[in-house]
Amino acid sequence: MNTIISFLKVSPKLVYLFCALALFLQIPERYVPAAERESGEVAARRIMIERDLRGRGIKDERVLAAMEAVPRHLFVPDRLRDSAYADRPLPIGAGQTISQPYIVALMSELLALKATDTVLEIGTGSGYQTAVLARLAATVSSIEIVPSLGDRAKKLLDELGYKNIELKIGDGFFGWEERGPFDAILLTAAAPKIPEPLWRQLREGGRLVMPLGEEGKSQRLIRAKKSAGQPVIEDFTAVLFVPLRGAVEEPSR
Ligand code: SAH
């Protein structure tokens, strides 16, 4: 070492200082043990539950417990992992987003799920909302129109061990006839009206929750309950969702 230092004709102190600085800069990125990182994420999740969910009026204890259990950081791209528990939507690729935690909680609460319910979700995206629903209901069938997103969600949900989720790539506008009728249906993309095939696949007494409205215009989060075959609609809050794609865009629909 000393010969190298004298060869370079620099002060040894300067070399040691440089080495120490290099090591210091590497440590936070590379050497934080996985367990410690994990506990940071558990803590971030608790803060999210208390401040952004309970603090903003989410009351359903089953929903809060489900969201405390699902590791949201695994559903966002690696480079955004540090923002996973912030109360905002994040990009997940293919121009789509994972919904913000508060909206995921609100929609889950509005579905009023029982442990025996069957659920249909349109717009799997990252699979995060799917995982939350799977902890609240008996089965979740979820449809995604973008194959790369659906495939990624399937791999992750399998790795996490969810056994009551079934995923399909396709246009959710048409629902999933063979799996229906459903006790609850959730759309995580906005449409100007309730897609007719989905309404047909909702059981009597069932709940359908969706962002109602057109792209770029104001959207409302609504719940439609099926009562004697007719929708009883409740309007909750303004939301901003990506639009439902596919058949819904055809003028005749
Ligand atoms: N619940 C998701 C949010 C995804 S954003 C999450 O938590 O990550 C809405 C998703 O709906 C996008 O992935 C988009 O590709 C999908 N989508 C849009 N139109 C669709 C359609 N007709 N059928 C199924 N999925 C659709």
Coordinates of N, CA and C and ligand atoms in Angstrom, one line a residue, residues 92 96-99 104 121-130 143-146 149 170-173 188-189 242-247, ligand 1:
I92 N -46.7 2.1 -13.4 CA -46.3 0.7 -13.3 C -45.9 0.2 -14.7
Q96 N -49.8 2.9 -17.5 CA -50.8 2.7 -16.4 C -50.2 3.0 -15.1
T97 N -51.1 3.1 -14.1 CA -50.7 3.4 -12.7 C -51.3 2.5 -11.7
I98 N -50.6 2.3 -10.6 CA -51.1 1.6 -9.4 C -51.8 2.7 -8.6
S99 N -53.1 2.5 -8.2 CA -53.9 3.5 -7.5 C -53.3 3.9 -6.2
V104 N -57.6 2.8 -3.0 CA -57.7 1.3 -2.9 C -58.5 0.9 -1.7
E121 N -62.8 -8.3 -10.7 CA -62.0 -7.0 -10.8 C -61.7 -6.8 -12.3
I122 N -61.9 -5.6 -12.8 CA -61.5 -5.2 -14.2 C -60.4 -4.3 -14.1
G123 N -59.2 -4.7 -14.6 CA -58.0 -3.8 -14.6 C -57.1 -4.3 -13.5
T124 N -56.4 -5.5 -13.7 CA -55.5 -6.0 -12.7 C -54.3 -5.1 -12.4
G125 N -53.8 -4.5 -13.5 CA -52.6 -3.6 -13.4 C -51.5 -4.3 -12.7
S126 N -51.0 -3.7 -11.6 CA -49.9 -4.3 -10.8 C -50.3 -5.6 -10.0
G127 N -51.6 -5.7 -9.8 CA -52.1 -6.8 -9.0 C -52.3 -6.5 -7.5
Y128 N -52.0 -5.2 -7.2 CA -52.0 -4.8 -5.7 C -53.5 -4.8 -5.2
Q129 N -54.4 -4.2 -5.9 CA -55.8 -4.2 -5.5 C -56.3 -5.6 -5.4
T130 N -55.9 -6.4 -6.4 CA -56.3 -7.8 -6.4 C -55.9 -8.5 -5.2
I143 N -59.3 -9.3 -14.6 CA -59.0 -9.3 -16.0 C -58.2 -8.1 -16.3
E144 N -57.1 -8.3 -17.1 CA -56.3 -7.2 -17.5 C -56.1 -7.2 -19.1
I145 N -56.2 -6.1 -19.7 CA -56.2 -6.0 -21.1 C -54.7 -5.9 -21.7
V146 N -53.8 -5.5 -20.9 CA -52.4 -5.4 -21.3 C -51.6 -6.6 -20.9
L149 N -48.6 -6.5 -18.3 CA -49.0 -6.2 -16.9 C -49.6 -7.4 -16.3
G170 N -57.5 -10.1 -21.3 CA -58.7 -9.9 -22.2 C -59.3 -8.5 -21.9
D171 N -60.4 -8.3 -22.6 CA -61.2 -7.1 -22.4 C -62.2 -7.3 -21.4
G172 N -62.0 -6.6 -20.2 CA -62.9 -6.8 -19.1 C -64.3 -6.3 -19.3
F173 N -64.5 -5.5 -20.4 CA -65.9 -5.0 -20.7 C -66.9 -6.2 -20.7
T188 N -61.3 -0.7 -12.1 CA -60.2 0.2 -11.7 C -59.8 1.1 -12.9
A189 N -60.6 1.2 -13.9 CA -60.4 2.1 -15.0 C -61.8 2.8 -15.3
V242 N -57.3 6.1 -15.1 CA -57.1 5.9 -16.6 C -58.4 5.4 -17.2
P243 N -58.6 5.6 -18.5 CA -59.8 5.1 -19.1 C -59.8 3.6 -19.3
L244 N -61.0 3.0 -19.3 CA -61.2 1.6 -19.7 C -61.0 1.6 -21.3
R245 N -60.2 0.7 -21.7 CA -59.9 0.6 -23.2 C -60.7 -0.6 -23.8
G246 N -60.6 -0.7 -25.1 CA -61.3 -1.9 -25.7 C -62.7 -1.5 -26.2
A247 N -63.6 -2.5 -26.1 CA -64.9 -2.4 -26.7 C -65.7 -1.2 -26.2
Ligands
SAH1 N1 -55.9 -1.9 -9.8 C1 -54.7 -1.6 -10.4 C2 -54.8 -0.3 -11.1 C3 -54.5 -0.4 -12.6 S1 -54.9 1.0 -13.6 C4 -53.5 -1.6 -9.5 O1 -53.7 -1.5 -8.3 O2 -52.4 -1.6 -9.9 C5 -56.2 0.3 -14.6 C6 -55.9 -0.9 -15.3 O3 -57.0 -1.2 -16.2 C7 -54.6 -0.8 -16.3 O4 -53.7 -1.8 -16.0 C8 -55.3 -1.0 -17.7 O5 -54.4 -1.6 -18.6 C9 -56.5 -1.8 -17.4 N2 -57.5 -1.8 -18.4 C10 -57.9 -0.8 -19.2 N3 -59.0 -1.2 -20.0 C11 -59.2 -2.5 -19.7 C12 -60.2 -3.4 -20.1 N4 -61.1 -3.1 -21.1 N5 -60.1 -4.7 -19.6 C13 -59.3 -5.0 -18.6 N6 -58.3 -4.1 -18.1 C14 -58.3 -2.9 -18.6

